[in-house]
GROMACS .gro file of C-alpha atoms in nm:
model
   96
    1UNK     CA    1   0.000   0.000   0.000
    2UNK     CA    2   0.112   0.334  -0.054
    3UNK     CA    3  -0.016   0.676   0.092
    4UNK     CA    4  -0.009   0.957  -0.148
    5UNK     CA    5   0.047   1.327  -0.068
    6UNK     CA    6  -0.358   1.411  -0.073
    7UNK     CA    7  -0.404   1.106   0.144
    8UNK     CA    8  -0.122   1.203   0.377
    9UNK     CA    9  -0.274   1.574   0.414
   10UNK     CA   10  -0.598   1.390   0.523
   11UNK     CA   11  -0.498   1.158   0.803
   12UNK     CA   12  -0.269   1.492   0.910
   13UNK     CA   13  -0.562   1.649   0.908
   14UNK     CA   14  -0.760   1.373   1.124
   15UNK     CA   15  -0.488   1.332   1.372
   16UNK     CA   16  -0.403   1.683   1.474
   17UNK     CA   17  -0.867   1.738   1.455
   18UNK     CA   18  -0.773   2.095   1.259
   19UNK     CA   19  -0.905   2.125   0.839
   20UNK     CA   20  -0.711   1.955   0.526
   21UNK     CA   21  -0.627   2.298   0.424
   22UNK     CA   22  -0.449   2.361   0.738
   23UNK     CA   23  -0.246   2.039   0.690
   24UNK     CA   24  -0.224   2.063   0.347
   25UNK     CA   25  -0.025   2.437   0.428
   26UNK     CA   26   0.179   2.248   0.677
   27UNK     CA   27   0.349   2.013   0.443
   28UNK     CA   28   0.364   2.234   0.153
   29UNK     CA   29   0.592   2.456   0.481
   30UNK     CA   30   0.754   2.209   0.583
   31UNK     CA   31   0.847   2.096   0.206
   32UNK     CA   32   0.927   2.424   0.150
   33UNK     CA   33   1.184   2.490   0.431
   34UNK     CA   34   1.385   2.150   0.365
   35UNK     CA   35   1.404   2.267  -0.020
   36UNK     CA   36   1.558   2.595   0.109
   37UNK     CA   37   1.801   2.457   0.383
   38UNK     CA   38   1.945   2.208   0.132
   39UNK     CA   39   1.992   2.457  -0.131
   40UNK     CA   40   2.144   2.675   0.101
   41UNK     CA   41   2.345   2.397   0.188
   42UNK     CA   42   2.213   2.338   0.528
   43UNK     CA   43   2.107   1.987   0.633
   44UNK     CA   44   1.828   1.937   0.829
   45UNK     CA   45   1.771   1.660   1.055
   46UNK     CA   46   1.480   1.534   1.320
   47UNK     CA   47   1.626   1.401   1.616
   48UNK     CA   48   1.491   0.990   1.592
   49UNK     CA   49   1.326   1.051   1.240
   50UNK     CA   50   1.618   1.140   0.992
   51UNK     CA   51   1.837   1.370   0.815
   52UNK     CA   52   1.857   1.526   0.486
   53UNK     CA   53   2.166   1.626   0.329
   54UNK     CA   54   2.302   1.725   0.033
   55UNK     CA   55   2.560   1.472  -0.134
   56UNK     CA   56   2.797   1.624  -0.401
   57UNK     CA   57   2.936   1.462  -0.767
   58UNK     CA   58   3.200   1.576  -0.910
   59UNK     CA   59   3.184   1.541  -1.280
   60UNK     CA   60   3.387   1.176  -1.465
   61UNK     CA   61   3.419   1.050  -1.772
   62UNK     CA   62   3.137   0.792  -1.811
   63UNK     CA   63   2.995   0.547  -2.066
   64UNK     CA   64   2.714   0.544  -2.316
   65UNK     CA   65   2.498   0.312  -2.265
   66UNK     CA   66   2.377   0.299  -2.611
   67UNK     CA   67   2.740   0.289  -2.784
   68UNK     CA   68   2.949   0.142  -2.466
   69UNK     CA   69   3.267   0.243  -2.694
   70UNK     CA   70   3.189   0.642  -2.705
   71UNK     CA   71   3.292   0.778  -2.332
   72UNK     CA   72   3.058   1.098  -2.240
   73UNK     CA   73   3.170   1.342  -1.988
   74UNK     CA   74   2.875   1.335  -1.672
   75UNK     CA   75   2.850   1.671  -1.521
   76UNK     CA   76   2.891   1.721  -1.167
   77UNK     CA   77   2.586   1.778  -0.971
   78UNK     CA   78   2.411   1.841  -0.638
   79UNK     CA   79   2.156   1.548  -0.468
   80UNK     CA   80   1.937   1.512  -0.195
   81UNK     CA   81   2.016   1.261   0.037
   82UNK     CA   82   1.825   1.081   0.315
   83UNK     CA   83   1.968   0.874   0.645
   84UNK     CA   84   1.717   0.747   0.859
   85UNK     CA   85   1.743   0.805   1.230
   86UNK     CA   86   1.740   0.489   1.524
   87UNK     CA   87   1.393   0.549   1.594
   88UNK     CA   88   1.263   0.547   1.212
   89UNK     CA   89   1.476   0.202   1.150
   90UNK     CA   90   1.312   0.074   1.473
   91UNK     CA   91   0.970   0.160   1.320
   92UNK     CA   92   0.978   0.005   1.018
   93UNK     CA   93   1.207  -0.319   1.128
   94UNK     CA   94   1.054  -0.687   1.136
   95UNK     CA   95   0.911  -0.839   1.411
   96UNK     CA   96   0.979  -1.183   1.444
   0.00000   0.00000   0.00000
């Protein structure tokens, strides 16, 4: 099963008893300010839930996949990164 952002903003919603508009602004926030930090290059981490982060690439020399004998330079780049925290892993481990 998966829960989709409209059916996240509605159990939000149901759990803190206050409108799916007023949840809905809360995670477009809260979106919103993790966006920022990482572009500013500011992680952003909840104590037991997780950390985001940004990981860098430098640019290499790769290969195409389509001609595996041409090399094609990859450009370096910026992406978002996510480490769980002790409590989230706990969550989300099997019971046996």
């Amino acid at each position: 099963m998966k829960i989709v952002q409209s059916g996240f903003i509605e159990i939000l919603a149901a759990r803190l008893a206050t409108t799916a508009s007023e949840a809905e602004r809360f995670v477009h926030a809260f979106k919103g300010l993790v966006y920022e930090s990482l572009a500013d290059g500011k992680s952003v981490e909840l104590s037991g839930f997780g950390q985001w982060s940004v990981s860098h690439r430098d640019e290499r020399i790769g290969v195409n996949p389509r001609q595996p004998s041409q090399r094609i330079k990859v450009p370096e780049l910026n992406t978002p990164k996510f480490k769980a925290g002790e409590a989230f892993k706990e969550a989300v481990k099997l019971k046996k």
